[in-house]
PDB file of C-alpha atoms in Angstrom:
ATOM      1  CA  UNK K   1       8.547  15.786   3.044  1.00 83.00           C
ATOM      2  CA  UNK K   2       4.971  13.845   2.934  1.00 88.00           C
ATOM      3  CA  UNK K   3       1.529  14.487   4.675  1.00 92.00           C
ATOM      4  CA  UNK K   4      -0.923  11.840   5.489  1.00 92.00           C
ATOM      5  CA  UNK K   5      -4.652  13.374   4.673  1.00 92.00           C
ATOM      6  CA  UNK K   6      -7.433  12.098   6.686  1.00 93.00           C
ATOM      7  CA  UNK K   7     -11.140  12.084   5.956  1.00 92.00           C
ATOM      8  CA  UNK K   8     -13.500  14.262   8.590  1.00 93.00           C
ATOM      9  CA  UNK K   9     -14.126  10.164   9.837  1.00 89.00           C
ATOM     10  CA  UNK K  10     -10.257   9.986  10.518  1.00 89.00           C
ATOM     11  CA  UNK K  11      -9.947   7.258   7.821  1.00 87.00           C
ATOM     12  CA  UNK K  12      -6.854   7.544   5.684  1.00 88.00           C
ATOM     13  CA  UNK K  13      -7.376   9.249   2.092  1.00 88.00           C
ATOM     14  CA  UNK K  14      -4.030  10.071   0.620  1.00 87.00           C
ATOM     15  CA  UNK K  15      -0.616  11.142   1.348  1.00 90.00           C
ATOM     16  CA  UNK K  16       0.398  14.475  -0.121  1.00 92.00           C
ATOM     17  CA  UNK K  17       3.084  16.972  -0.386  1.00 91.00           C
ATOM     18  CA  UNK K  18       3.488  18.751   2.846  1.00 87.00           C
ATOM     19  CA  UNK K  19       3.226  22.312   0.284  1.00 90.00           C
ATOM     20  CA  UNK K  20      -0.400  20.752  -0.739  1.00 94.00           C
ATOM     21  CA  UNK K  21      -1.109  20.028   2.851  1.00 93.00           C
ATOM     22  CA  UNK K  22       0.078  23.547   4.032  1.00 90.00           C
ATOM     23  CA  UNK K  23      -2.026  25.041   1.617  1.00 92.00           C
ATOM     24  CA  UNK K  24      -5.405  23.109   2.535  1.00 94.00           C
ATOM     25  CA  UNK K  25      -4.257  24.023   6.062  1.00 91.00           C
ATOM     26  CA  UNK K  26      -3.858  27.790   5.223  1.00 89.00           C
ATOM     27  CA  UNK K  27      -7.510  27.822   3.254  1.00 93.00           C
ATOM     28  CA  UNK K  28      -9.256  26.432   6.598  1.00 93.00           C
ATOM     29  CA  UNK K  29     -10.039  23.300   4.625  1.00 96.00           C
ATOM     30  CA  UNK K  30      -7.719  21.103   6.924  1.00 96.00           C
ATOM     31  CA  UNK K  31      -6.315  21.032  10.286  1.00 95.00           C
ATOM     32  CA  UNK K  32      -3.380  19.994  11.645  1.00 93.00           C
ATOM     33  CA  UNK K  33      -3.412  16.577  13.806  1.00 94.00           C
ATOM     34  CA  UNK K  34       0.147  15.815  13.998  1.00 90.00           C
ATOM     35  CA  UNK K  35       3.216  18.052  13.183  1.00 88.00           C
ATOM     36  CA  UNK K  36       6.813  18.304  12.840  1.00 85.00           C
ATOM     37  CA  UNK K  37       8.581  19.543  15.829  1.00 81.00           C
ATOM     38  CA  UNK K  38      10.994  22.579  15.852  1.00 79.00           C
ATOM     39  CA  UNK K  39      10.706  22.900  12.169  1.00 78.00           C
ATOM     40  CA  UNK K  40       8.093  25.541  11.373  1.00 83.00           C
ATOM     41  CA  UNK K  41       7.254  26.842   7.827  1.00 84.00           C
ATOM     42  CA  UNK K  42       7.608  30.691   7.725  1.00 85.00           C
ATOM     43  CA  UNK K  43       5.132  32.841   5.616  1.00 79.00           C
ATOM     44  CA  UNK K  44       4.171  36.441   5.433  1.00 80.00           C
ATOM     45  CA  UNK K  45       1.430  35.637   7.656  1.00 75.00           C
ATOM     46  CA  UNK K  46       3.716  34.224  10.298  1.00 80.00           C
ATOM     47  CA  UNK K  47       4.830  30.490  11.343  1.00 81.00           C
ATOM     48  CA  UNK K  48       3.381  27.833  10.807  1.00 81.00           C
ATOM     49  CA  UNK K  49       3.460  24.072  11.785  1.00 83.00           C
ATOM     50  CA  UNK K  50       5.009  21.627   9.287  1.00 87.00           C
ATOM     51  CA  UNK K  51       1.920  19.364   8.818  1.00 91.00           C
ATOM     52  CA  UNK K  52       2.679  15.643   9.214  1.00 91.00           C
ATOM     53  CA  UNK K  53      -0.995  14.750   9.486  1.00 94.00           C
ATOM     54  CA  UNK K  54      -3.815  16.381   8.578  1.00 95.00           C
ATOM     55  CA  UNK K  55      -8.046  15.966   9.194  1.00 96.00           C
ATOM     56  CA  UNK K  56     -10.332  17.695   6.497  1.00 96.00           C
ATOM     57  CA  UNK K  57     -12.919  20.033   7.682  1.00 96.00           C
ATOM     58  CA  UNK K  58     -15.435  18.224   5.400  1.00 95.00           C
ATOM     59  CA  UNK K  59     -16.105  14.429   4.648  1.00 94.00           C
ATOM     60  CA  UNK K  60     -14.982  13.578   0.951  1.00 90.00           C
ATOM     61  CA  UNK K  61     -17.026  10.443  -0.250  1.00 86.00           C
ATOM     62  CA  UNK K  62     -14.439   8.406  -2.203  1.00 76.00           C
ATOM     63  CA  UNK K  63     -15.665   6.608  -5.177  1.00 70.00           C
ATOM     64  CA  UNK K  64     -14.914   3.206  -6.186  1.00 63.00           C
ATOM     65  CA  UNK K  65     -15.116  -0.343  -5.029  1.00 57.00           C
ATOM     66  CA  UNK K  66     -12.160  -0.103  -2.703  1.00 65.00           C
ATOM     67  CA  UNK K  67     -10.625  -3.235  -4.919  1.00 74.00           C
ATOM     68  CA  UNK K  68      -6.703  -3.184  -5.262  1.00 80.00           C
ATOM     69  CA  UNK K  69      -5.654  -3.578  -8.861  1.00 85.00           C
ATOM     70  CA  UNK K  70      -3.442  -6.761  -9.623  1.00 91.00           C
ATOM     71  CA  UNK K  71       0.117  -5.716 -10.279  1.00 91.00           C
ATOM     72  CA  UNK K  72       3.663  -7.566 -10.139  1.00 93.00           C
ATOM     73  CA  UNK K  73       4.857  -5.045  -7.649  1.00 89.00           C
ATOM     74  CA  UNK K  74       1.930  -5.590  -5.445  1.00 89.00           C
ATOM     75  CA  UNK K  75       2.009  -9.271  -5.646  1.00 94.00           C
ATOM     76  CA  UNK K  76       6.079  -9.195  -4.715  1.00 94.00           C
ATOM     77  CA  UNK K  77       5.098  -6.468  -1.532  1.00 88.00           C
ATOM     78  CA  UNK K  78       2.251  -8.949  -0.631  1.00 91.00           C
ATOM     79  CA  UNK K  79       4.228 -11.874   0.077  1.00 94.00           C
ATOM     80  CA  UNK K  80       7.139  -9.949   1.293  1.00 91.00           C
ATOM     81  CA  UNK K  81       9.377 -10.898  -1.591  1.00 95.00           C
ATOM     82  CA  UNK K  82       9.608 -14.526  -0.912  1.00 96.00           C
ATOM     83  CA  UNK K  83       8.888 -17.498  -2.790  1.00 97.00           C
ATOM     84  CA  UNK K  84       5.851 -19.287  -2.185  1.00 96.00           C
ATOM     85  CA  UNK K  85       6.896 -22.498  -2.799  1.00 96.00           C
ATOM     86  CA  UNK K  86      10.945 -22.559  -1.334  1.00 96.00           C
ATOM     87  CA  UNK K  87      10.752 -19.521   0.870  1.00 95.00           C
ATOM     88  CA  UNK K  88      13.829 -17.929  -0.639  1.00 96.00           C
ATOM     89  CA  UNK K  89      14.160 -14.378  -2.236  1.00 96.00           C
ATOM     90  CA  UNK K  90      11.480 -13.874  -4.985  1.00 96.00           C
ATOM     91  CA  UNK K  91      11.957 -11.699  -7.897  1.00 94.00           C
ATOM     92  CA  UNK K  92       9.552 -13.069 -10.227  1.00 96.00           C
ATOM     93  CA  UNK K  93       5.636 -13.757  -9.980  1.00 96.00           C
ATOM     94  CA  UNK K  94       4.181 -17.103 -11.002  1.00 97.00           C
ATOM     95  CA  UNK K  95       0.671 -18.352 -11.796  1.00 97.00           C
ATOM     96  CA  UNK K  96      -0.434 -21.239  -9.562  1.00 96.00           C
ATOM     97  CA  UNK K  97      -2.808 -22.444 -12.141  1.00 96.00           C
ATOM     98  CA  UNK K  98      -0.546 -21.530 -15.504  1.00 96.00           C
ATOM     99  CA  UNK K  99      -2.545 -18.755 -17.818  1.00 94.00           C
ATOM    100  CA  UNK K 100      -2.383 -21.685 -20.857  1.00 94.00           C
ATOM    101  CA  UNK K 101      -4.466 -24.010 -18.482  1.00 94.00           C
ATOM    102  CA  UNK K 102      -7.243 -21.121 -17.694  1.00 94.00           C
ATOM    103  CA  UNK K 103      -5.280 -19.226 -15.146  1.00 94.00           C
ATOM    104  CA  UNK K 104      -6.247 -15.628 -14.172  1.00 95.00           C
ATOM    105  CA  UNK K 105      -4.517 -12.429 -13.389  1.00 95.00           C
ATOM    106  CA  UNK K 106      -5.926 -12.731 -10.208  1.00 95.00           C
ATOM    107  CA  UNK K 107      -4.821 -12.139  -6.540  1.00 95.00           C
ATOM    108  CA  UNK K 108      -5.774 -15.399  -5.782  1.00 96.00           C
ATOM    109  CA  UNK K 109      -3.734 -17.003  -8.432  1.00 96.00           C
ATOM    110  CA  UNK K 110      -0.610 -15.113  -8.434  1.00 97.00           C
ATOM    111  CA  UNK K 111       2.203 -15.977  -5.793  1.00 97.00           C
ATOM    112  CA  UNK K 112       6.048 -14.671  -5.741  1.00 97.00           C
ATOM    113  CA  UNK K 113       8.202 -17.143  -6.515  1.00 97.00           C
ATOM    114  CA  UNK K 114      12.127 -17.054  -6.994  1.00 96.00           C
ATOM    115  CA  UNK K 115      13.363 -17.900 -10.489  1.00 96.00           C
ATOM    116  CA  UNK K 116      14.740 -21.379  -9.660  1.00 96.00           C
ATOM    117  CA  UNK K 117      10.986 -22.473  -8.581  1.00 96.00           C
ATOM    118  CA  UNK K 118       9.684 -20.792 -11.502  1.00 95.00           C
ATOM    119  CA  UNK K 119      11.474 -22.364 -14.215  1.00 95.00           C
ATOM    120  CA  UNK K 120      11.531 -25.852 -12.768  1.00 96.00           C
ATOM    121  CA  UNK K 121       7.309 -25.595 -12.233  1.00 95.00           C
ATOM    122  CA  UNK K 122       6.604 -24.228 -15.991  1.00 92.00           C
ATOM    123  CA  UNK K 123       3.652 -25.019 -17.216  1.00 94.00           C
ATOM    124  CA  UNK K 124       2.289 -27.451 -14.415  1.00 95.00           C
ATOM    125  CA  UNK K 125       0.380 -26.886 -11.202  1.00 95.00           C
ATOM    126  CA  UNK K 126       1.942 -27.064  -7.867  1.00 95.00           C
ATOM    127  CA  UNK K 127       0.034 -30.319  -7.084  1.00 95.00           C
ATOM    128  CA  UNK K 128       1.521 -32.067 -10.254  1.00 95.00           C
ATOM    129  CA  UNK K 129       5.156 -30.975  -9.105  1.00 94.00           C
ATOM    130  CA  UNK K 130       4.859 -32.326  -5.668  1.00 95.00           C
ATOM    131  CA  UNK K 131       4.919 -29.008  -4.069  1.00 95.00           C
ATOM    132  CA  UNK K 132       3.014 -27.206  -1.437  1.00 94.00           C
ATOM    133  CA  UNK K 133       2.294 -23.565  -1.369  1.00 95.00           C
ATOM    134  CA  UNK K 134       3.503 -21.603   2.037  1.00 94.00           C
ATOM    135  CA  UNK K 135       0.390 -19.285   1.817  1.00 91.00           C
ATOM    136  CA  UNK K 136      -2.902 -18.766   0.686  1.00 93.00           C
ATOM    137  CA  UNK K 137      -2.852 -16.411  -2.129  1.00 95.00           C
ATOM    138  CA  UNK K 138      -5.845 -13.627  -1.301  1.00 92.00           C
ATOM    139  CA  UNK K 139      -6.303  -9.959  -2.035  1.00 91.00           C
ATOM    140  CA  UNK K 140      -4.387  -7.685   0.409  1.00 86.00           C
ATOM    141  CA  UNK K 141      -6.707  -5.327   2.628  1.00 77.00           C
ATOM    142  CA  UNK K 142      -6.373  -2.307   4.874  1.00 69.00           C
ATOM    143  CA  UNK K 143      -5.478   0.922   4.506  1.00 61.00           C
ATOM    144  CA  UNK K 144      -1.789   0.426   3.509  1.00 65.00           C
ATOM    145  CA  UNK K 145      -3.022  -1.155   0.242  1.00 68.00           C
ATOM    146  CA  UNK K 146      -5.509   1.625  -0.298  1.00 66.00           C
ATOM    147  CA  UNK K 147      -4.118   4.527   0.513  1.00 69.00           C
ATOM    148  CA  UNK K 148      -0.905   5.361  -2.387  1.00 67.00           C
ATOM    149  CA  UNK K 149       2.076   6.806  -0.765  1.00 65.00           C
ATOM    150  CA  UNK K 150       1.699   4.572   2.485  1.00 65.00           C
ATOM    151  CA  UNK K 151       4.602   2.255   1.579  1.00 64.00           C
ATOM    152  CA  UNK K 152       7.070   4.353   3.410  1.00 67.00           C
ATOM    153  CA  UNK K 153       5.174   5.518   5.954  1.00 71.00           C
ATOM    154  CA  UNK K 154       5.991   7.832   8.895  1.00 79.00           C
ATOM    155  CA  UNK K 155       6.233   6.819  12.323  1.00 79.00           C
ATOM    156  CA  UNK K 156       3.649   9.138  13.062  1.00 85.00           C
ATOM    157  CA  UNK K 157       0.943   7.954  10.695  1.00 84.00           C
ATOM    158  CA  UNK K 158       0.707   4.709  11.950  1.00 82.00           C
ATOM    159  CA  UNK K 159      -2.055   5.145  14.894  1.00 84.00           C
ATOM    160  CA  UNK K 160      -4.186   6.613  11.931  1.00 82.00           C
ATOM    161  CA  UNK K 161      -3.306   3.636   9.897  1.00 78.00           C
ATOM    162  CA  UNK K 162      -3.936   1.086  12.259  1.00 74.00           C
ATOM    163  CA  UNK K 163      -7.796   2.651  12.896  1.00 64.00           C
ATOM    164  CA  UNK K 164      -8.316   1.755   9.270  1.00 58.00           C
ATOM    165  CA  UNK K 165      -6.673  -1.909   8.902  1.00 55.00           C
TER     166      UNK K 165
END
């Protein structure tokens, strides 16, 4: 069981275990916004609702630029595991401008690709192959990318994740 943690301004911060969330609630550092119905947690002091979403009592300043690091898994997820060239199921990633020609490992230069297209393209650009990209590669945005653990989101989290998108 996992719990979405919201900052005092209702922006999503993280996903934690329900035990960690319950400790924050019991120590008055957070309040329960959404809970799992009919599944309380019993303690010496009584019963507590099992938290699905909690709100921190104090605002936490989050350092960082908010940019999402480039990873193979992230590129595949961004492109919905579909080849950027033919649209079939993708298992690899491809540099639009090959690294041997100065291409970088950036969101704008990487696309998901099926093994067939990746091998056919080789060390060439899509223009040299006469291919058209199905999408324009760009960095991902929104709470689903900046808050770790939201890829398998609980339906109760959707209103709070939608606010941050």
